[in-house]
Coordinates of C-alpha atoms and ligand atoms in Angstrom, one line a residue:
M21 CA -15.4 -32.5 21.7
S22 CA -15.3 -28.8 20.6
V23 CA -13.8 -26.6 22.8
M24 CA -16.5 -24.8 23.6
E25 CA -19.8 -26.1 23.4
Q26 CA -22.2 -23.2 24.1
P27 CA -20.1 -19.9 23.3
G28 CA -23.1 -17.8 24.3
T29 CA -23.2 -18.8 28.3
T30 CA -21.7 -17.1 30.6
S31 CA -21.3 -20.3 33.1
R32 CA -17.8 -20.0 34.6
I33 CA -14.5 -21.0 32.4
V34 CA -13.4 -24.4 32.7
P35 CA -10.1 -24.8 31.2
V36 CA -9.9 -28.6 29.5
R37 CA -6.5 -30.4 30.8
S38 CA -4.3 -31.1 27.5
L39 CA -4.6 -29.3 24.6
D40 CA -6.3 -31.7 21.7
V41 CA -4.9 -29.9 18.6
A42 CA -7.3 -31.8 16.0
A43 CA -10.1 -31.4 17.8
V44 CA -9.1 -27.4 17.8
R45 CA -8.3 -27.5 14.2
R46 CA -11.6 -28.9 13.7
D47 CA -12.8 -25.7 14.8
F48 CA -11.2 -23.7 12.2
P49 CA -13.0 -23.9 9.1
I50 CA -10.4 -22.1 7.2
L51 CA -7.5 -24.5 7.9
N52 CA -9.3 -27.4 6.0
M53 CA -8.2 -25.1 2.6
R54 CA -5.9 -25.5 -0.3
V55 CA -4.0 -23.3 -1.4
H56 CA -1.9 -23.7 -5.0
G57 CA -3.4 -27.7 -4.8
H58 CA -1.2 -27.8 -1.0
P59 CA -2.9 -28.0 2.4
L60 CA -2.9 -24.2 4.1
V61 CA 0.3 -24.0 6.5
Y62 CA -0.9 -20.7 8.3
L63 CA 2.0 -19.6 9.7
D64 CA 1.5 -15.4 9.9
N65 CA -0.1 -15.5 13.0
A66 CA 1.2 -12.6 14.3
A67 CA -0.3 -10.4 11.0
T68 CA -3.6 -12.1 12.0
S69 CA -4.9 -15.0 13.6
Q70 CA -7.4 -17.3 12.3
K71 CA -11.0 -17.2 13.7
P72 CA -12.9 -20.6 15.5
R73 CA -16.5 -21.2 14.3
Q74 CA -17.8 -20.1 17.2
V75 CA -16.6 -16.6 16.8
I76 CA -17.9 -17.0 13.2
E77 CA -21.1 -18.0 14.6
A78 CA -21.4 -15.1 17.2
L79 CA -20.9 -12.7 14.1
T80 CA -23.6 -14.4 12.3
R81 CA -26.0 -14.5 15.3
Y82 CA -25.8 -10.6 16.0
Y83 CA -26.2 -10.2 12.4
T84 CA -29.2 -12.6 12.2
S85 CA -30.9 -12.0 15.2
Q86 CA -29.5 -9.2 17.3
N87 CA -28.6 -6.7 15.4
A88 CA -30.0 -2.9 16.8
N89 CA -27.6 0.3 17.7
I90 CA -26.8 0.0 21.5
H91 CA -27.5 2.0 24.9
R92 CA -29.9 3.7 22.6
G93 CA -33.3 2.0 22.4
V94 CA -35.9 1.1 24.3
H95 CA -36.9 -2.1 22.1
Y96 CA -36.1 -5.5 22.1
L97 CA -33.3 -5.6 20.4
S98 CA -31.8 -2.9 21.3
E99 CA -32.1 -4.1 25.0
T100 CA -30.2 -8.0 23.4
A101 CA -28.0 -6.3 21.4
T102 CA -26.6 -3.8 24.3
A103 CA -26.7 -6.7 26.6
E104 CA -24.6 -8.9 24.8
H105 CA -21.6 -5.8 24.1
E106 CA -21.7 -5.3 27.6
E107 CA -21.2 -9.2 28.1
A108 CA -18.7 -9.0 25.7
R109 CA -16.8 -5.7 28.0
E110 CA -17.3 -8.2 31.1
R111 CA -15.7 -11.2 29.3
L112 CA -12.4 -8.9 28.2
R113 CA -12.6 -8.1 31.7
R114 CA -12.3 -11.2 32.9
F115 CA -9.8 -12.3 30.0
I116 CA -7.2 -9.6 31.7
N117 CA -8.7 -9.6 34.9
A118 CA -9.1 -6.2 35.0
A119 CA -10.4 -5.1 38.3
Q120 CA -13.8 -3.5 36.5
A121 CA -15.4 -4.0 33.5
R122 CA -15.5 0.2 33.3
E123 CA -11.4 0.0 32.6
I124 CA -12.4 -2.0 29.2
I125 CA -12.1 0.9 26.8
F126 CA -14.1 -0.6 23.1
V127 CA -11.3 0.8 20.3
R128 CA -10.5 -0.3 17.0
G129 CA -7.1 -2.3 18.1
A130 CA -3.7 -1.3 19.5
T131 CA -2.6 1.8 17.1
E132 CA -5.9 3.0 18.1
A133 CA -5.6 2.5 21.9
I134 CA -2.2 3.8 22.3
N135 CA -3.2 6.8 19.7
L136 CA -5.9 7.3 22.1
V137 CA -3.7 7.5 24.9
A138 CA -1.3 9.8 23.4
Q139 CA -4.0 11.9 22.2
T140 CA -5.6 12.6 25.9
W141 CA -3.5 11.1 28.6
G142 CA -0.6 12.2 27.1
R143 CA -1.9 15.9 25.6
T144 CA -2.4 16.5 28.7
H145 CA 0.5 15.6 30.8
V146 CA 3.5 16.1 28.4
K147 CA 5.2 19.3 27.6
A148 CA 7.8 21.0 26.3
G149 CA 11.4 19.0 27.9
D150 CA 9.7 15.8 28.8
E151 CA 10.4 12.7 28.0
I152 CA 8.1 9.4 26.7
L153 CA 10.6 6.0 26.7
V154 CA 10.1 3.1 24.3
T155 CA 12.2 0.3 23.4
H156 CA 14.3 -0.5 20.0
L157 CA 11.5 -3.5 20.1
E158 CA 8.4 -1.6 19.0
H159 CA 6.4 -2.0 16.4
H160 CA 5.5 1.8 14.2
A161 CA 2.0 1.6 16.4
N162 CA 4.1 2.3 19.2
I163 CA 6.7 4.6 18.1
V164 CA 4.6 7.2 15.7
P165 CA 1.7 8.0 17.9
W166 CA 4.4 9.5 20.5
Q167 CA 6.8 10.9 17.5
M168 CA 3.6 13.0 16.6
L169 CA 2.7 13.7 20.6
C170 CA 6.5 15.0 20.7
E171 CA 6.0 16.9 17.7
Q172 CA 3.1 19.2 19.3
T173 CA 4.4 19.5 22.3
G174 CA 8.4 20.4 22.1
A175 CA 8.9 16.6 24.2
R176 CA 11.4 14.3 23.4
L177 CA 11.3 10.4 22.2
R178 CA 14.1 8.2 24.5
V179 CA 14.4 4.5 22.9
A180 CA 16.0 2.0 25.4
P181 CA 19.1 -0.2 23.9
I182 CA 19.0 -3.8 23.1
N183 CA 21.8 -6.5 22.1
D184 CA 22.0 -8.4 19.0
A185 CA 20.0 -10.9 20.6
G186 CA 16.7 -8.7 20.5
E187 CA 16.8 -8.5 24.0
L188 CA 16.4 -5.0 26.0
I189 CA 19.2 -4.1 28.1
M190 CA 17.5 -3.3 31.2
E191 CA 20.4 -1.5 33.0
E192 CA 20.5 1.3 29.9
F193 CA 16.5 1.3 30.3
E194 CA 16.8 1.7 34.2
R195 CA 19.5 5.0 33.0
L196 CA 17.1 6.4 30.8
L197 CA 14.7 6.3 33.8
N198 CA 14.8 10.0 34.7
P199 CA 12.6 12.9 36.3
R200 CA 12.0 13.8 32.6
T201 CA 10.4 10.5 32.0
R202 CA 6.5 11.2 31.7
L203 CA 5.8 8.1 30.8
V204 CA 7.1 4.0 30.0
S205 CA 5.3 3.0 26.8
V206 CA 6.9 -0.8 25.9
T207 CA 5.8 -3.7 23.7
F208 CA 4.9 -7.2 26.4
V209 CA 6.6 -9.5 23.2
S210 CA 8.1 -8.7 19.9
N211 CA 6.2 -8.8 16.9
A212 CA 9.7 -8.6 14.7
L213 CA 11.7 -10.8 16.5
G214 CA 9.3 -13.0 19.5
T215 CA 11.1 -11.5 21.9
I216 CA 9.2 -11.5 25.6
N217 CA 10.3 -8.5 27.6
P218 CA 10.7 -8.1 31.3
V219 CA 7.6 -5.8 31.5
S220 CA 6.7 -6.4 35.4
D221 CA 10.7 -5.6 36.1
M222 CA 10.0 -2.4 33.9
I223 CA 7.0 -1.4 35.2
A224 CA 8.3 -1.8 39.1
L225 CA 11.4 0.2 38.2
A226 CA 9.2 2.9 36.2
H227 CA 6.5 3.1 39.0
S228 CA 9.4 3.6 41.9
R229 CA 10.0 6.9 40.4
G230 CA 6.2 7.4 39.8
I231 CA 6.4 6.9 36.0
P232 CA 3.1 5.4 34.4
V233 CA 3.3 2.2 32.0
L234 CA 1.7 1.8 28.6
V235 CA 1.6 -2.5 27.7
D236 CA 1.3 -2.9 24.3
G237 CA 0.1 -6.4 24.4
A238 CA -1.1 -7.2 20.8
Q239 CA 1.5 -10.1 20.6
A240 CA 0.8 -11.2 23.9
V241 CA -2.9 -12.1 24.5
P242 CA -3.2 -14.5 22.0
H243 CA 0.4 -16.8 23.8
M244 CA -0.4 -16.0 27.7
R245 CA -2.3 -15.5 30.4
I246 CA -2.3 -11.7 31.5
D247 CA -3.3 -10.4 34.3
V248 CA -3.0 -6.7 34.4
Q249 CA -3.7 -6.0 38.4
E250 CA -0.7 -8.5 38.5
L251 CA 1.3 -6.6 36.6
G252 CA 0.3 -3.5 37.7
C253 CA 0.2 -1.5 34.4
D254 CA -1.5 2.0 34.1
F255 CA -2.2 0.9 30.5
F256 CA -3.1 -2.4 28.3
V257 CA -3.8 -2.7 24.8
F258 CA -4.6 -5.3 21.6
S259 CA -6.6 -5.9 19.0
G260 CA -8.8 -8.2 18.6
H261 CA -7.9 -9.7 15.3
K262 CA -4.5 -11.5 16.7
M263 CA -6.6 -12.8 19.5
C264 CA -9.1 -15.1 17.2
G265 CA -11.4 -11.9 17.7
P266 CA -12.7 -10.2 14.3
T267 CA -10.7 -7.2 12.4
G268 CA -11.8 -4.0 13.5
V269 CA -12.1 -3.7 17.7
G270 CA -9.8 -3.8 20.3
V271 CA -9.3 -2.9 23.7
L272 CA -7.8 -0.1 25.9
Y273 CA -7.5 -1.1 29.4
G274 CA -6.8 1.9 31.9
K275 CA -6.8 1.9 35.7
A276 CA -10.2 3.8 36.1
A277 CA -8.3 6.6 37.9
R278 CA -6.5 7.5 35.3
L279 CA -9.2 7.2 32.6
E280 CA -11.1 8.8 34.8
A281 CA -8.8 12.2 34.9
M282 CA -8.6 12.0 31.3
P283 CA -10.4 14.4 28.6
P284 CA -12.1 12.7 25.6
Y285 CA -10.8 11.3 22.8
Q286 CA -12.9 12.0 20.0
G287 CA -16.8 14.0 20.7
G288 CA -20.1 12.2 19.5
G289 CA -22.8 10.3 20.4
D290 CA -22.6 8.2 23.1
M291 CA -20.0 9.6 25.1
I292 CA -22.1 12.6 26.7
R293 CA -24.0 13.0 29.2
S294 CA -26.2 16.1 28.2
V295 CA -25.1 18.5 25.5
S296 CA -26.3 22.1 24.6
F297 CA -24.5 24.5 22.4
E298 CA -23.6 25.9 25.7
K299 CA -22.1 23.5 27.7
T300 CA -21.8 19.8 27.0
I301 CA -21.1 17.4 30.0
Y302 CA -19.0 13.9 28.9
N303 CA -20.4 10.1 29.8
D304 CA -18.9 8.3 32.7
I305 CA -16.1 5.8 31.9
P306 CA -16.2 3.8 29.6
F307 CA -18.6 5.8 27.3
K308 CA -16.6 8.7 27.4
F309 CA -13.8 6.9 25.2
E310 CA -16.6 5.4 22.7
A311 CA -18.0 8.2 20.9
G312 CA -20.2 7.2 17.6
T313 CA -21.8 3.6 17.0
P314 CA -19.1 1.3 17.6
D315 CA -18.2 -2.0 15.9
I316 CA -21.0 -4.1 18.2
G317 CA -20.8 -7.3 16.6
G318 CA -17.2 -7.7 16.4
A319 CA -17.2 -6.2 20.1
I320 CA -20.0 -9.5 21.0
A321 CA -17.9 -11.8 19.0
L322 CA -14.6 -10.6 20.8
G323 CA -16.1 -11.7 23.7
V324 CA -16.6 -14.9 22.5
A325 CA -13.1 -15.4 21.4
A326 CA -11.9 -14.2 24.8
E327 CA -13.9 -16.5 26.1
Y328 CA -12.7 -19.4 23.7
L329 CA -9.0 -19.2 24.7
Q330 CA -9.8 -19.4 28.4
R331 CA -12.0 -22.5 27.9
L332 CA -8.5 -23.7 26.2
G333 CA -6.3 -22.4 29.0
M334 CA -3.6 -19.5 28.3
D335 CA -1.4 -22.0 29.7
L336 CA -1.8 -25.0 28.3
I337 CA -1.7 -22.6 25.0
A338 CA 1.5 -21.0 26.2
D339 CA 3.2 -24.6 27.0
Y340 CA 1.8 -25.9 23.6
E341 CA 3.5 -22.7 21.7
H342 CA 6.8 -23.2 23.9
D343 CA 7.5 -26.4 22.6
L344 CA 6.6 -25.6 19.1
L345 CA 8.7 -23.0 19.3
E346 CA 11.9 -25.3 20.0
Y347 CA 10.6 -27.4 17.9
A348 CA 10.8 -25.1 14.8
T349 CA 13.8 -23.5 16.0
R350 CA 16.5 -26.4 16.2
A351 CA 14.6 -27.6 12.7
L352 CA 15.4 -24.0 10.9
R353 CA 18.5 -24.3 12.3
A354 CA 19.6 -27.6 10.5
V355 CA 18.9 -25.7 7.1
D356 CA 21.5 -24.8 5.3
R357 CA 21.7 -21.1 4.9
V358 CA 18.9 -19.9 7.2
R359 CA 20.0 -18.0 9.7
I360 CA 17.5 -17.1 12.5
V361 CA 16.9 -13.3 13.4
G362 CA 16.4 -12.6 17.1
N363 CA 17.4 -15.0 19.6
A364 CA 16.4 -13.6 23.0
A365 CA 16.1 -16.0 26.2
R366 CA 12.6 -15.2 26.7
K367 CA 10.4 -15.5 23.0
A368 CA 7.2 -15.9 22.0
S369 CA 6.2 -18.0 19.0
V370 CA 7.6 -15.7 16.5
I371 CA 10.3 -16.9 14.3
S372 CA 12.4 -14.2 11.8
F373 CA 14.8 -15.5 9.4
V374 CA 16.6 -15.2 6.6
V375 CA 18.1 -17.2 3.6
D376 CA 21.8 -16.0 2.6
G377 CA 21.4 -15.2 -0.8
V378 CA 18.1 -14.9 -1.0
H379 CA 15.7 -11.8 -0.6
P380 CA 13.0 -12.2 1.8
H381 CA 9.6 -11.5 -0.7
D382 CA 11.2 -14.7 -2.3
I383 CA 11.6 -16.7 0.2
G384 CA 7.6 -15.7 1.1
T385 CA 6.7 -16.3 -3.1
I386 CA 8.3 -19.9 -3.4
L387 CA 6.5 -20.7 0.1
D388 CA 3.3 -19.8 -0.7
Q389 CA 3.7 -21.9 -4.2
E390 CA 3.7 -24.8 -1.7
G391 CA 0.8 -23.1 0.3
I392 CA 2.6 -21.9 3.3
A393 CA 1.9 -18.2 4.6
I394 CA 5.0 -16.2 6.2
R395 CA 5.0 -12.5 6.5
T396 CA 8.2 -10.9 5.1
G397 CA 9.6 -7.0 5.1
H398 CA 10.1 -5.2 8.1
H399 CA 6.9 -6.1 10.0
C400 CA 5.8 -2.2 10.5
A401 CA 8.8 -2.7 13.2
Q402 CA 11.7 -1.1 11.0
P403 CA 14.0 0.4 13.4
V404 CA 14.4 -3.3 15.3
I405 CA 14.9 -5.4 11.9
E406 CA 17.5 -2.4 10.8
R407 CA 19.1 -2.6 14.5
L408 CA 20.0 -5.8 14.0
G409 CA 21.4 -5.4 10.6
Y410 CA 18.4 -6.1 7.9
D411 CA 16.3 -4.4 5.7
A412 CA 13.9 -7.4 5.9
T413 CA 13.3 -10.5 7.3
A414 CA 10.8 -13.6 6.6
R415 CA 9.1 -14.5 9.4
A416 CA 6.8 -17.0 10.8
S417 CA 4.7 -16.6 13.5
L418 CA 2.6 -19.4 15.5
A419 CA -0.3 -20.6 17.0
F420 CA -1.8 -23.2 19.0
Y421 CA -3.8 -24.8 16.1
N422 CA -0.2 -25.1 14.5
T423 CA 1.2 -28.5 14.3
R424 CA 5.1 -29.5 14.0
E425 CA 3.9 -31.2 10.7
E426 CA 3.1 -28.0 9.4
I427 CA 6.9 -26.8 11.2
D428 CA 8.3 -30.3 8.7
A429 CA 6.0 -28.7 5.5
L430 CA 8.1 -24.6 6.1
V431 CA 11.8 -26.9 6.4
A432 CA 11.0 -29.0 3.3
G433 CA 9.9 -25.3 1.7
L434 CA 12.9 -23.8 2.4
R435 CA 14.9 -26.5 1.4
R436 CA 13.3 -25.7 -1.8
V437 CA 13.8 -22.1 -2.2
V438 CA 17.6 -23.1 -1.2
E439 CA 17.7 -25.6 -4.2
V440 CA 16.1 -22.7 -6.5
F441 CA 18.0 -20.2 -5.6
G442 CA 21.1 -22.7 -5.4
Ligands
C6P559 N1 1.4 -6.1 14.5 C1 2.0 -8.1 12.7 O1 2.0 -8.7 11.7 P1 -3.2 -3.2 14.9 O2 -3.4 -3.0 13.5 O3 -4.0 -2.0 15.4 O4 -4.5 -4.3 14.8 O5 -1.7 -3.7 15.5 C2 -0.4 -3.0 15.7 C3 0.5 -3.5 16.3 C4 0.4 -3.0 17.8 N2 1.6 -4.1 18.3 C5 2.1 -5.1 18.0 C6 3.0 -5.4 18.7 C7 2.0 -5.2 16.4 O6 2.8 -6.3 16.3 C8 0.2 -4.5 16.1 C9 0.5 -5.6 14.8 C10 1.2 -6.6 13.1 O7 3.3 -7.8 12.9 C11 0.1 -6.6 12.0 S1 1.6 -5.0 11.2

């Protein structure tokens, strides 16, 4: 049975009761591939996930029978594309339980979403002497936009430290919150180590001092149920391509009142209500932040991806991946010369590791010869990798369609790496 038989419907989502991984894998055509004569073992899901056929078909359907520009035409195709695009917004609202669909802004991905907040909210609220607080666990996408804002305004970037296990030191985080702190911007899950940050507690601490919080949810949305109302965060950002959707489309969630009070990001078509050479009146949210023709097919397919995951059940996905992570952690610890980097008590399905005496790029290259895809390097999170004493690691990142057999293949591959570099 496929997990979602009718991708185009808007019926209530009833999750299946247990994760039938064999059935799930049949939804992902690419998982049948062979690479260098071996079955593909795809363990680079934190970089980008694979796509189920429901998402691929949604893209094909859009370009074969719905393609037109949106919010502009009176003709059939334009009205169809507009309705599908807005339905996708509703699906994304449901996926993170936002209060209103207009709080969902379609952007290119997490990176663009953070830049948008930095350059609109940031440019109006942050001035010289103010502080933006991040953690040592951030991806570059949640560091560089704030550094740019600090350069533009004279504000200062503060960094909450982590311990040697790769966990945020909460007392230090709390100590860094002060009357100059304008925003806390924090990753929910570290892409480099898998650490799950205690974002609910962090939000409570920040809010008790009147400080808004942006949560980078790029590595959280594929792995756990998200409820932005329960979290109470002011902004939440994520990319579609890490959650079974296409590349080039993602979401900025913002509380309506915050988004309404922010100036637009880019100017152009669709973000205006009226334009004259003397004065332009901006459109309402979400359109105020969606200048120009968006990735219409991508947004529609992302809506299908969100529904696909919800139908599987985010809690089932989290449980399954947790078991797989524990299995993989035990298995890797048993391999001679392998050391896991990042041993937080709460982790999502990412394992960074090194093999003593072998450069991570060599690990990646040898595993590739066995059909195993992992990522090596600093994972666009150079500060945290360096904080733990490395300039690069190897990273296996798991998804709900991975299996214990694939972890066994990784372990066999690592034994081969150790042999080769004997
Ligand atoms: N991390 C990884 O291999 P974009 O590139 O905009 O889709 O996502 C940026 C981003 C932001 N925050 C976190 C926590 C992330 O992990 C990423 C992307 C990928 O780890 C590609 S560098």
